[in-house]
Amino acid sequence: GNSVVIGGLVGVHQYVRIGEYAMVGGCSALGRDVPPFVRAAGGYRAQMFGLNTIALRRHGFSGARMNTLKAAFELLFRQGHRLQEAIKLARNEYGESTDVMTLLTFLESTSRGICQVSSRELDDEEE
């Protein structure tokens, strides 16, 4: 994807996709897709840790856009819904957001699956 940041010593399987504005922390291994707008990190199997807010701010995303993405992320990955059900809910709730639609289209088109979401969210300073 566009505007992706990949840290040093990151291993990426040849068919893995990394969505726009995503950030992958150093020394991570990716065997599954990393959705747009998120931060992922972690040794053997990288996990998502929330939105890549630093990159979104640097690229001029407004607070409202980031809040919409954050709400969609919470709905998709932290509320316990099955992914297909969460995608439908997010489309109904946030379907007017082109950013959310980019995220949903990416999720629907994965062939390798997406990396798991971590049970915790890193602070921006921990990136």
PDB file of C-alpha atoms in Angstrom:
ATOM      1  CA  GLY A   1       0.000   0.000   0.000  1.00  0.00           C
ATOM      2  CA  ASN A   2       0.907   3.681  -0.209  1.00  0.00           C
ATOM      3  CA  SER A   3       2.699   5.445   2.654  1.00  0.00           C
ATOM      4  CA  VAL A   4       3.604   2.206   4.442  1.00  0.00           C
ATOM      5  CA  VAL A   5       6.412   2.147   7.012  1.00  0.00           C
ATOM      6  CA  ILE A   6       8.275  -1.139   7.511  1.00  0.00           C
ATOM      7  CA  GLY A   7      10.871  -1.378  10.276  1.00  0.00           C
ATOM      8  CA  GLY A   8      14.211  -3.128   9.956  1.00  0.00           C
ATOM      9  CA  LEU A   9      14.552  -6.916   9.837  1.00  0.00           C
ATOM     10  CA  VAL A  10      10.873  -7.484   9.014  1.00  0.00           C
ATOM     11  CA  GLY A  11      10.084 -10.739   7.243  1.00  0.00           C
ATOM     12  CA  VAL A  12       7.125 -10.577   4.857  1.00  0.00           C
ATOM     13  CA  HIS A  13       5.685 -13.649   3.119  1.00  0.00           C
ATOM     14  CA  GLN A  14       5.644 -13.123  -0.646  1.00  0.00           C
ATOM     15  CA  TYR A  15       1.825 -12.973  -0.914  1.00  0.00           C
ATOM     16  CA  VAL A  16       1.107 -10.863   2.165  1.00  0.00           C
ATOM     17  CA  ARG A  17      -0.488  -7.474   1.532  1.00  0.00           C
ATOM     18  CA  ILE A  18       0.174  -4.413   3.668  1.00  0.00           C
ATOM     19  CA  GLY A  19      -2.519  -1.743   3.487  1.00  0.00           C
ATOM     20  CA  GLU A  20      -1.948   1.966   3.009  1.00  0.00           C
ATOM     21  CA  TYR A  21      -0.702   4.037   5.954  1.00  0.00           C
ATOM     22  CA  ALA A  22       0.146   0.863   7.899  1.00  0.00           C
ATOM     23  CA  MET A  23       3.249   0.584  10.050  1.00  0.00           C
ATOM     24  CA  VAL A  24       5.074  -2.680  10.773  1.00  0.00           C
ATOM     25  CA  GLY A  25       7.484  -2.623  13.709  1.00  0.00           C
ATOM     26  CA  GLY A  26      11.031  -3.928  13.372  1.00  0.00           C
ATOM     27  CA  CYS A  27      11.945  -7.594  13.811  1.00  0.00           C
ATOM     28  CA  SER A  28       8.391  -8.688  12.994  1.00  0.00           C
ATOM     29  CA  ALA A  29       7.267 -11.599  10.846  1.00  0.00           C
ATOM     30  CA  LEU A  30       4.220 -11.288   8.606  1.00  0.00           C
ATOM     31  CA  GLY A  31       2.419 -14.360   7.352  1.00  0.00           C
ATOM     32  CA  ARG A  32      -0.975 -12.661   7.116  1.00  0.00           C
ATOM     33  CA  ASP A  33      -2.210  -9.386   5.672  1.00  0.00           C
ATOM     34  CA  VAL A  34      -1.879  -6.120   7.599  1.00  0.00           C
ATOM     35  CA  PRO A  35      -4.962  -3.916   7.072  1.00  0.00           C
ATOM     36  CA  PRO A  36      -4.725  -0.252   6.095  1.00  0.00           C
ATOM     37  CA  PHE A  37      -4.221   2.434   8.755  1.00  0.00           C
ATOM     38  CA  VAL A  38      -2.978   0.094  11.538  1.00  0.00           C
ATOM     39  CA  ARG A  39       0.208  -0.589  13.509  1.00  0.00           C
ATOM     40  CA  ALA A  40       1.469  -4.154  13.654  1.00  0.00           C
ATOM     41  CA  ALA A  41       4.473  -5.623  15.428  1.00  0.00           C
ATOM     42  CA  GLY A  42       5.712  -8.749  17.114  1.00  0.00           C
ATOM     43  CA  GLY A  43       8.312 -11.439  16.501  1.00  0.00           C
ATOM     44  CA  TYR A  44       7.087 -14.717  15.059  1.00  0.00           C
ATOM     45  CA  ARG A  45       3.522 -13.568  14.351  1.00  0.00           C
ATOM     46  CA  ALA A  46       2.893  -9.853  14.190  1.00  0.00           C
ATOM     47  CA  GLN A  47      -0.278  -8.528  15.777  1.00  0.00           C
ATOM     48  CA  MET A  48      -2.244  -5.314  15.256  1.00  0.00           C
ATOM     49  CA  PHE A  49      -1.995  -2.757  18.057  1.00  0.00           C
ATOM     50  CA  GLY A  50      -4.445  -0.096  16.890  1.00  0.00           C
ATOM     51  CA  LEU A  51      -4.356   2.746  14.407  1.00  0.00           C
ATOM     52  CA  ASN A  52      -1.162   4.285  13.079  1.00  0.00           C
ATOM     53  CA  THR A  53      -2.222   7.709  14.348  1.00  0.00           C
ATOM     54  CA  ILE A  54       1.183   9.320  13.910  1.00  0.00           C
ATOM     55  CA  ALA A  55       1.217   8.595  10.170  1.00  0.00           C
ATOM     56  CA  LEU A  56      -2.407   9.622   9.787  1.00  0.00           C
ATOM     57  CA  ARG A  57      -1.702  12.976  11.475  1.00  0.00           C
ATOM     58  CA  ARG A  58       1.429  13.499   9.376  1.00  0.00           C
ATOM     59  CA  HIS A  59      -0.577  12.881   6.218  1.00  0.00           C
ATOM     60  CA  GLY A  60      -3.218  15.434   7.146  1.00  0.00           C
ATOM     61  CA  PHE A  61      -6.041  13.235   8.423  1.00  0.00           C
ATOM     62  CA  SER A  62      -8.477  15.345  10.449  1.00  0.00           C
ATOM     63  CA  GLY A  63      -9.488  14.415  13.966  1.00  0.00           C
ATOM     64  CA  ALA A  64     -12.937  13.486  12.672  1.00  0.00           C
ATOM     65  CA  ARG A  65     -11.493  11.097  10.072  1.00  0.00           C
ATOM     66  CA  MET A  66      -9.257   9.448  12.677  1.00  0.00           C
ATOM     67  CA  ASN A  67     -12.148   9.166  15.145  1.00  0.00           C
ATOM     68  CA  THR A  68     -14.279   7.441  12.510  1.00  0.00           C
ATOM     69  CA  LEU A  69     -11.452   5.017  11.717  1.00  0.00           C
ATOM     70  CA  LYS A  70     -10.876   4.351  15.407  1.00  0.00           C
ATOM     71  CA  ALA A  71     -14.572   3.614  15.975  1.00  0.00           C
ATOM     72  CA  ALA A  72     -14.603   1.270  12.972  1.00  0.00           C
ATOM     73  CA  PHE A  73     -11.427  -0.469  14.217  1.00  0.00           C
ATOM     74  CA  GLU A  74     -13.032  -0.995  17.631  1.00  0.00           C
ATOM     75  CA  LEU A  75     -16.167  -2.426  16.023  1.00  0.00           C
ATOM     76  CA  LEU A  76     -14.239  -4.685  13.670  1.00  0.00           C
ATOM     77  CA  PHE A  77     -11.596  -6.043  16.016  1.00  0.00           C
ATOM     78  CA  ARG A  78     -12.367  -5.415  19.680  1.00  0.00           C
ATOM     79  CA  GLN A  79     -16.074  -6.074  20.193  1.00  0.00           C
ATOM     80  CA  GLY A  80     -16.017  -9.833  19.725  1.00  0.00           C
ATOM     81  CA  HIS A  81     -17.965 -10.038  16.469  1.00  0.00           C
ATOM     82  CA  ARG A  82     -17.057 -12.542  13.779  1.00  0.00           C
ATOM     83  CA  LEU A  83     -15.258 -10.658  11.026  1.00  0.00           C
ATOM     84  CA  GLN A  84     -17.974 -11.007   8.361  1.00  0.00           C
ATOM     85  CA  GLU A  85     -20.634  -9.830  10.812  1.00  0.00           C
ATOM     86  CA  ALA A  86     -18.428  -6.931  11.935  1.00  0.00           C
ATOM     87  CA  ILE A  87     -17.854  -5.893   8.311  1.00  0.00           C
ATOM     88  CA  LYS A  88     -21.628  -5.698   7.745  1.00  0.00           C
ATOM     89  CA  LEU A  89     -22.102  -3.686  10.942  1.00  0.00           C
ATOM     90  CA  ALA A  90     -19.261  -1.318  10.021  1.00  0.00           C
ATOM     91  CA  ARG A  91     -20.616  -0.843   6.507  1.00  0.00           C
ATOM     92  CA  ASN A  92     -24.035   0.086   7.929  1.00  0.00           C
ATOM     93  CA  GLU A  93     -22.579   2.408  10.572  1.00  0.00           C
ATOM     94  CA  TYR A  94     -19.664   4.025   8.698  1.00  0.00           C
ATOM     95  CA  GLY A  95     -20.387   3.317   5.016  1.00  0.00           C
ATOM     96  CA  GLU A  96     -20.174   7.000   4.100  1.00  0.00           C
ATOM     97  CA  SER A  97     -16.487   7.110   5.086  1.00  0.00           C
ATOM     98  CA  THR A  98     -14.164   6.399   2.165  1.00  0.00           C
ATOM     99  CA  ASP A  99     -11.436   5.466   4.670  1.00  0.00           C
ATOM    100  CA  VAL A 100     -13.633   2.847   6.334  1.00  0.00           C
ATOM    101  CA  MET A 101     -14.703   1.523   2.937  1.00  0.00           C
ATOM    102  CA  THR A 102     -11.011   1.180   1.994  1.00  0.00           C
ATOM    103  CA  LEU A 103     -10.480  -0.838   5.172  1.00  0.00           C
ATOM    104  CA  LEU A 104     -13.561  -3.022   4.591  1.00  0.00           C
ATOM    105  CA  THR A 105     -12.669  -3.700   0.949  1.00  0.00           C
ATOM    106  CA  PHE A 106      -9.187  -4.768   2.035  1.00  0.00           C
ATOM    107  CA  LEU A 107     -10.596  -7.105   4.705  1.00  0.00           C
ATOM    108  CA  GLU A 108     -13.077  -8.672   2.283  1.00  0.00           C
ATOM    109  CA  SER A 109     -10.404  -9.346  -0.325  1.00  0.00           C
ATOM    110  CA  THR A 110      -7.858 -11.104   1.888  1.00  0.00           C
ATOM    111  CA  SER A 111      -6.789 -14.561   0.787  1.00  0.00           C
ATOM    112  CA  ARG A 112      -4.226 -15.194   3.565  1.00  0.00           C
ATOM    113  CA  GLY A 113      -6.290 -13.846   6.445  1.00  0.00           C
ATOM    114  CA  ILE A 114      -5.363 -10.851   8.554  1.00  0.00           C
ATOM    115  CA  CYS A 115      -2.978 -10.640  11.476  1.00  0.00           C
ATOM    116  CA  GLN A 116      -4.556 -10.964  14.889  1.00  0.00           C
ATOM    117  CA  VAL A 117      -5.380  -7.965  17.002  1.00  0.00           C
ATOM    118  CA  SER A 118      -3.495  -7.626  20.254  1.00  0.00           C
ATOM    119  CA  SER A 119      -5.433  -7.477  23.492  1.00  0.00           C
ATOM    120  CA  ARG A 120      -3.607  -4.245  24.290  1.00  0.00           C
ATOM    121  CA  GLU A 121      -2.990  -1.022  22.414  1.00  0.00           C
ATOM    122  CA  LEU A 122       0.480   0.503  22.341  1.00  0.00           C
ATOM    123  CA  ASP A 123       0.870   4.176  23.102  1.00  0.00           C
ATOM    124  CA  ASP A 124       2.159   6.267  20.214  1.00  0.00           C
ATOM    125  CA  GLU A 125       5.474   6.594  22.049  1.00  0.00           C
ATOM    126  CA  GLU A 126       5.953   2.803  22.046  1.00  0.00           C
ATOM    127  CA  GLU A 127       5.974   2.539  18.251  1.00  0.00           C
TER     128      GLU A 127
END
